[in-house]
Short mmCIF file of N, CA and C in Angstrom, two decimals:
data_model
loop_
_atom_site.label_atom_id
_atom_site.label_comp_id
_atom_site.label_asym_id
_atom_site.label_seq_id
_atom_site.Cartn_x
_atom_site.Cartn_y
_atom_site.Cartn_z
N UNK A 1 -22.28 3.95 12.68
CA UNK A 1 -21.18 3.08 12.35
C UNK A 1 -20.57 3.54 11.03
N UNK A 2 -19.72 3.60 10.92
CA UNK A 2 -18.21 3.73 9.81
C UNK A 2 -18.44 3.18 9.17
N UNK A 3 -18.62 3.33 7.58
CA UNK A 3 -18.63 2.73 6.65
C UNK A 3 -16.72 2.41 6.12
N UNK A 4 -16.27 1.56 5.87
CA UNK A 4 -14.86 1.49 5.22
C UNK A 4 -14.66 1.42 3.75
N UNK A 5 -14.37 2.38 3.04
CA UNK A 5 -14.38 2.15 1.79
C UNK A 5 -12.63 2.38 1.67
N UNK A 6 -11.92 1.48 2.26
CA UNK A 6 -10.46 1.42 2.01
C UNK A 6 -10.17 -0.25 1.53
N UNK A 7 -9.07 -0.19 0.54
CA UNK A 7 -8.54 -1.77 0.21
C UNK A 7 -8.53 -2.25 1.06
N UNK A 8 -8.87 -3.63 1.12
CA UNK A 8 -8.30 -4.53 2.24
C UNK A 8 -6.49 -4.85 2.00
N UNK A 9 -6.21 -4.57 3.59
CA UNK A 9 -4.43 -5.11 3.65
C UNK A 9 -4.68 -6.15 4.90
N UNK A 10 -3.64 -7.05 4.04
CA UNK A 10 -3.54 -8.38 5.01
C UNK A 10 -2.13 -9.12 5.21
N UNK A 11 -1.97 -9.61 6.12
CA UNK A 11 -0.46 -10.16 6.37
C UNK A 11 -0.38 -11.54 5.40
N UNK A 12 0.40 -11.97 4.65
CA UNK A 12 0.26 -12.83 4.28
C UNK A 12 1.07 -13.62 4.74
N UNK A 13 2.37 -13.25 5.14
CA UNK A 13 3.15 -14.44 5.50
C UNK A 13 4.24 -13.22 6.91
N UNK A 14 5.00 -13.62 7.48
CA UNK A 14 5.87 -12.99 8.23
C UNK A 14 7.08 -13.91 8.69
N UNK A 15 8.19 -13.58 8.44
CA UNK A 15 9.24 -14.13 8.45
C UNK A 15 10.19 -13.21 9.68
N UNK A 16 11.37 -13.83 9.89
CA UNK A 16 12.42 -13.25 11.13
C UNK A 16 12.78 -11.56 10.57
N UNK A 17 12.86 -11.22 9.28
CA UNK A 17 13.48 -10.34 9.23
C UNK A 17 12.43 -9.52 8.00
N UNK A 18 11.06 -10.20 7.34
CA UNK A 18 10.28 -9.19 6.55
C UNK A 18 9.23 -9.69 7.09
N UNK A 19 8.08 -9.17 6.06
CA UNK A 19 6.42 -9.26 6.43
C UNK A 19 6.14 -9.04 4.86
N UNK A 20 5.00 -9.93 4.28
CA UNK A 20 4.64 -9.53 3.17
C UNK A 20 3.21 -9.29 3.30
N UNK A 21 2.64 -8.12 2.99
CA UNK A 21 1.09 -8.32 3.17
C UNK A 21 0.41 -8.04 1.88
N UNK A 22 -0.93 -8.27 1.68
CA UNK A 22 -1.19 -8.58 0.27
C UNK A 22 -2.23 -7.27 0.34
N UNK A 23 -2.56 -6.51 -0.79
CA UNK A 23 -3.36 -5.30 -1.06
C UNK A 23 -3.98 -5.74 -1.64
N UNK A 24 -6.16 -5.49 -1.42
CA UNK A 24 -6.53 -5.86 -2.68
C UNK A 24 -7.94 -5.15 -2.35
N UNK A 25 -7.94 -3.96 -4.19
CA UNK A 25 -9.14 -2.58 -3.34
C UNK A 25 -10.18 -3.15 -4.76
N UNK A 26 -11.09 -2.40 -5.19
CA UNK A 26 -11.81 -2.38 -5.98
C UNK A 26 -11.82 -0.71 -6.06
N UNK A 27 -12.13 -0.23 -7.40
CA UNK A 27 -12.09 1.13 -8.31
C UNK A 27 -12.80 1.97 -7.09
N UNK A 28 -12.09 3.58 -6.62
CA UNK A 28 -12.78 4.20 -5.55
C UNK A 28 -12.43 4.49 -4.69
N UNK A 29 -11.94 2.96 -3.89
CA UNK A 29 -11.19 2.82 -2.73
C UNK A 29 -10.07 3.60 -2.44
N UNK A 30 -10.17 4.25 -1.22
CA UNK A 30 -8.26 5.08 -0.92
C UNK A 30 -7.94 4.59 0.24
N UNK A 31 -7.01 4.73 0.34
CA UNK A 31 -5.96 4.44 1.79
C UNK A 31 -5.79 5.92 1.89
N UNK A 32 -6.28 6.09 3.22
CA UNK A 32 -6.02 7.49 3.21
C UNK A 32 -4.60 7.96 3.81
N UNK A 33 -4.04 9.43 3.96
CA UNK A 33 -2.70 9.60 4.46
C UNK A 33 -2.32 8.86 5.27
N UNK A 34 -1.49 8.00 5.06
CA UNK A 34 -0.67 7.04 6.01
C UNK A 34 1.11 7.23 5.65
N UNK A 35 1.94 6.61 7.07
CA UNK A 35 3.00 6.18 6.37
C UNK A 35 3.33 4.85 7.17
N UNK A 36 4.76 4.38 6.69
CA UNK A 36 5.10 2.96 7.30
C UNK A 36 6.20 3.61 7.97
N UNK A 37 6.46 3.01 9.12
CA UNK A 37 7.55 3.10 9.93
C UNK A 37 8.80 2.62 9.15
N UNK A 38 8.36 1.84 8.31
CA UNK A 38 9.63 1.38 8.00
C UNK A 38 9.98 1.24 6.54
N UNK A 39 10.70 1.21 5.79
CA UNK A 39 10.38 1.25 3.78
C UNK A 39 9.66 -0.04 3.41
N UNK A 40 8.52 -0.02 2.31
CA UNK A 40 8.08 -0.63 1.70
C UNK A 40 8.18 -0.62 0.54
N UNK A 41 8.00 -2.43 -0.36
CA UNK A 41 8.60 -2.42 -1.46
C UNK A 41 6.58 -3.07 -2.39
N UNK A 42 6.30 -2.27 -2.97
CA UNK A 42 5.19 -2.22 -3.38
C UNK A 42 5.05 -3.48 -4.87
N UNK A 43 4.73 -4.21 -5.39
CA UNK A 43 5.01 -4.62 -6.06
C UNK A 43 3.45 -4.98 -6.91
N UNK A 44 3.29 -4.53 -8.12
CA UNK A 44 1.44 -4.80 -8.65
C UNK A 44 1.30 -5.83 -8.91
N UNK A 45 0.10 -6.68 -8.94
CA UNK A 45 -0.08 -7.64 -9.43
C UNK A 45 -1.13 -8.02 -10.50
N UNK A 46 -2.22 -6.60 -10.24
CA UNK A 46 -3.12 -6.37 -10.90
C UNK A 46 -3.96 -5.23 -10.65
N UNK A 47 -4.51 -4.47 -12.16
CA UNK A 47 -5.22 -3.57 -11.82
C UNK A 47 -4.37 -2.29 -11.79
N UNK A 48 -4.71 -0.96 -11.35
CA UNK A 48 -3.72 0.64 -11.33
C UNK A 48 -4.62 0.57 -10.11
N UNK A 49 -3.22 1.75 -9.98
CA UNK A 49 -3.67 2.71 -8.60
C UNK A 49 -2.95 4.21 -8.82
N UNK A 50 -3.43 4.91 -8.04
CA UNK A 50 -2.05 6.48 -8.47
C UNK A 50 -2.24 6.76 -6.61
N UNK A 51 -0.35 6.45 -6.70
CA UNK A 51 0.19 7.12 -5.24
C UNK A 51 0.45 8.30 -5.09
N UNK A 52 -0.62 8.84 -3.96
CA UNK A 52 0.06 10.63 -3.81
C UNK A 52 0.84 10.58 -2.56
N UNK A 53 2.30 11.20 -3.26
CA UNK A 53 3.39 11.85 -2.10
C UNK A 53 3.31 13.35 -2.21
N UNK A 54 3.98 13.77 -1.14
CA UNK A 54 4.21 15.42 -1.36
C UNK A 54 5.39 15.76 -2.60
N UNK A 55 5.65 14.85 -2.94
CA UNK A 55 7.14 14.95 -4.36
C UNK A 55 6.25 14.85 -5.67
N UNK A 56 4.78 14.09 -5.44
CA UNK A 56 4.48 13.85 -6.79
C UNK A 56 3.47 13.00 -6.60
N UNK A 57 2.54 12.36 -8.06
CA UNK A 57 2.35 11.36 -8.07
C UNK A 57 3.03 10.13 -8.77
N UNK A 58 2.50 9.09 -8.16
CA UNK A 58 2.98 7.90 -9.54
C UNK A 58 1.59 6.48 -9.62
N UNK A 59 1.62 6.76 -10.80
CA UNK A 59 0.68 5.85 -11.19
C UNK A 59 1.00 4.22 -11.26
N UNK A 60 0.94 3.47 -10.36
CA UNK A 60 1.24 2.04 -10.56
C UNK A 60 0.70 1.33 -11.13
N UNK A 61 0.72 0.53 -11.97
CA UNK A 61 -0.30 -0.72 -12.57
C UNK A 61 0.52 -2.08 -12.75
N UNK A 62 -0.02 -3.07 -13.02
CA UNK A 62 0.24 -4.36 -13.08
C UNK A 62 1.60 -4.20 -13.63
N UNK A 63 3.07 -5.19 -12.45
CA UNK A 63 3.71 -5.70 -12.95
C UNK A 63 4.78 -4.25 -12.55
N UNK A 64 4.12 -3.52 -11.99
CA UNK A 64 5.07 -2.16 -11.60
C UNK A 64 5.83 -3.07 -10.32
N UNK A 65 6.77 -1.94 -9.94
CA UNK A 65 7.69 -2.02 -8.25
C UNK A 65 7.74 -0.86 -7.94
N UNK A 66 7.78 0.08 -6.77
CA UNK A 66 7.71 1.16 -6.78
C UNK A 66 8.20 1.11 -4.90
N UNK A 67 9.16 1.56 -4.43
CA UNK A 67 9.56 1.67 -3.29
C UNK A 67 9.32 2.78 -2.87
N UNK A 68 8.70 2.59 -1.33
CA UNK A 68 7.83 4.34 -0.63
C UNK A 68 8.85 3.81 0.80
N UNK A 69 9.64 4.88 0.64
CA UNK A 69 10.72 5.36 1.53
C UNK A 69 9.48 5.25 2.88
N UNK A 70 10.51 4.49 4.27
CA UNK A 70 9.93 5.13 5.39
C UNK A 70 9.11 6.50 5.96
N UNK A 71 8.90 6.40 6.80
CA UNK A 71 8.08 7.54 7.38
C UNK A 71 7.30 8.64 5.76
N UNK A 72 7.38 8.16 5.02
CA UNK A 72 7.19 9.50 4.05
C UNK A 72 4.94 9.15 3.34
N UNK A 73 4.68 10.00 4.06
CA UNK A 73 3.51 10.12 4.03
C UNK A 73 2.95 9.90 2.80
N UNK A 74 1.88 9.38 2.29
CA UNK A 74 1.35 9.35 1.14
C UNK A 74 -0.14 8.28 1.09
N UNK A 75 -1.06 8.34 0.02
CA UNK A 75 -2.53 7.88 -0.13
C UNK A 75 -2.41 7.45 -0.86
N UNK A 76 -3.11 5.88 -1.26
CA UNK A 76 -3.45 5.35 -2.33
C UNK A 76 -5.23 5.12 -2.88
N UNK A 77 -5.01 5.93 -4.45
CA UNK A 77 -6.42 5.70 -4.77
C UNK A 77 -6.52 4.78 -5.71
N UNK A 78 -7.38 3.27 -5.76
CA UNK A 78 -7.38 2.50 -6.68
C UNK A 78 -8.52 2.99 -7.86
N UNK A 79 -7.90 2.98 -9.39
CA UNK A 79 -8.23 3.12 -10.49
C UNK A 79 -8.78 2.05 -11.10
N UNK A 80 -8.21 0.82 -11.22
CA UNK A 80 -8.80 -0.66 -11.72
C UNK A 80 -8.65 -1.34 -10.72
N UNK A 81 -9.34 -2.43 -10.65
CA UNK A 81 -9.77 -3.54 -9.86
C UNK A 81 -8.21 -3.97 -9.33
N UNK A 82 -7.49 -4.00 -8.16
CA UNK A 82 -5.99 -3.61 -7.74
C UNK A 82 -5.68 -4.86 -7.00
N UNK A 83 -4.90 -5.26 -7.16
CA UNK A 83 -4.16 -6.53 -6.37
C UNK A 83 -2.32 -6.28 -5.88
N UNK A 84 -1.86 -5.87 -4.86
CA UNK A 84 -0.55 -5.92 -4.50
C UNK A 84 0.40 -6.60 -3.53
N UNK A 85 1.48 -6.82 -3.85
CA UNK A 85 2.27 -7.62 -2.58
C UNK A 85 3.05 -6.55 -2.06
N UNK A 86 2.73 -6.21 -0.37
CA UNK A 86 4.09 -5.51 -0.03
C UNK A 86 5.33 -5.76 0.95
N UNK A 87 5.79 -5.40 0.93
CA UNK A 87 7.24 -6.28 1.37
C UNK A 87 8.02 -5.40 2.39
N UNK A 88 7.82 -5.40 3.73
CA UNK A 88 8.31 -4.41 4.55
C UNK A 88 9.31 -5.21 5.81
N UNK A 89 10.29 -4.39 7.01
CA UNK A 89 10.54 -5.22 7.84
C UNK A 89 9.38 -5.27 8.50
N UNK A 90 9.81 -6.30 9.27
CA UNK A 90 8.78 -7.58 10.35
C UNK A 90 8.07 -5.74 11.19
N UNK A 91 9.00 -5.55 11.69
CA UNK A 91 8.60 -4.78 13.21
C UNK A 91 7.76 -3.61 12.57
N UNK A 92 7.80 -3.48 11.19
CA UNK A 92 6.91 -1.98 10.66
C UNK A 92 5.60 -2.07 11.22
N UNK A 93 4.93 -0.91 10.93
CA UNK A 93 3.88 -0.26 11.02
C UNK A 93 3.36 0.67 10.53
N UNK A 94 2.16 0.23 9.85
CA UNK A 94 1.64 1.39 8.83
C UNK A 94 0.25 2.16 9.74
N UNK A 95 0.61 3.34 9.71
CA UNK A 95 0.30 4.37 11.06
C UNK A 95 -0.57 5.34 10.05
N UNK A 96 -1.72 5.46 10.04
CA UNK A 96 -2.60 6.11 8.98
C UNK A 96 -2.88 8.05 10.29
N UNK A 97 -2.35 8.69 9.15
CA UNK A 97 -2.74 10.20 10.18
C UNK A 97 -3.27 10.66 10.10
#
């Protein structure tokens, strides 16, 4: 059996036209290469993380916003204890490759 050492993501609310789901990892944790079907609007609430794209990284921490364009591949590794809201349309899908 699979051990999961990825953040937990959860839907928190879903409306006609978004979805907000809530991120929340402890120091370690990655999301490995994934992307969303559709753009997401990342928003911290607590804690860092550093997002790898093929353009770069960027280091998020509390109180950041940081928008990850559709389809565009990228991993998140949490640095401090991480809390996020993300904000996508309803019909997305985050498709890990």
């Amino acid at each position: 059996m699979e051990t999961m050492n990825r953040p937990r993501l959860q839907v928190m609310v879903k409306g006609k036209t978004y979805k907000v789901l809530e991120v929340i990892g402890l120091p370690g944790m990655v999301m490995p290469h994934h992307h969303s079907t559709g753009e997401a609007v990342v928003m911290v609430k607590k804690g860092e993380a550093l997002l790898k794209m093929c353009d770069g990284e960027h280091k998020l921490g509390k109180d950041s916003v940081f928008i990850i364009p559709a389809k565009k591949e990228h991993t998140l590794t949490v640095l401090k204890e991480f809390k996020a809201v993300v904000t996508m349309p309803v019909n997305a899908e985050i498709q890990f490759i």
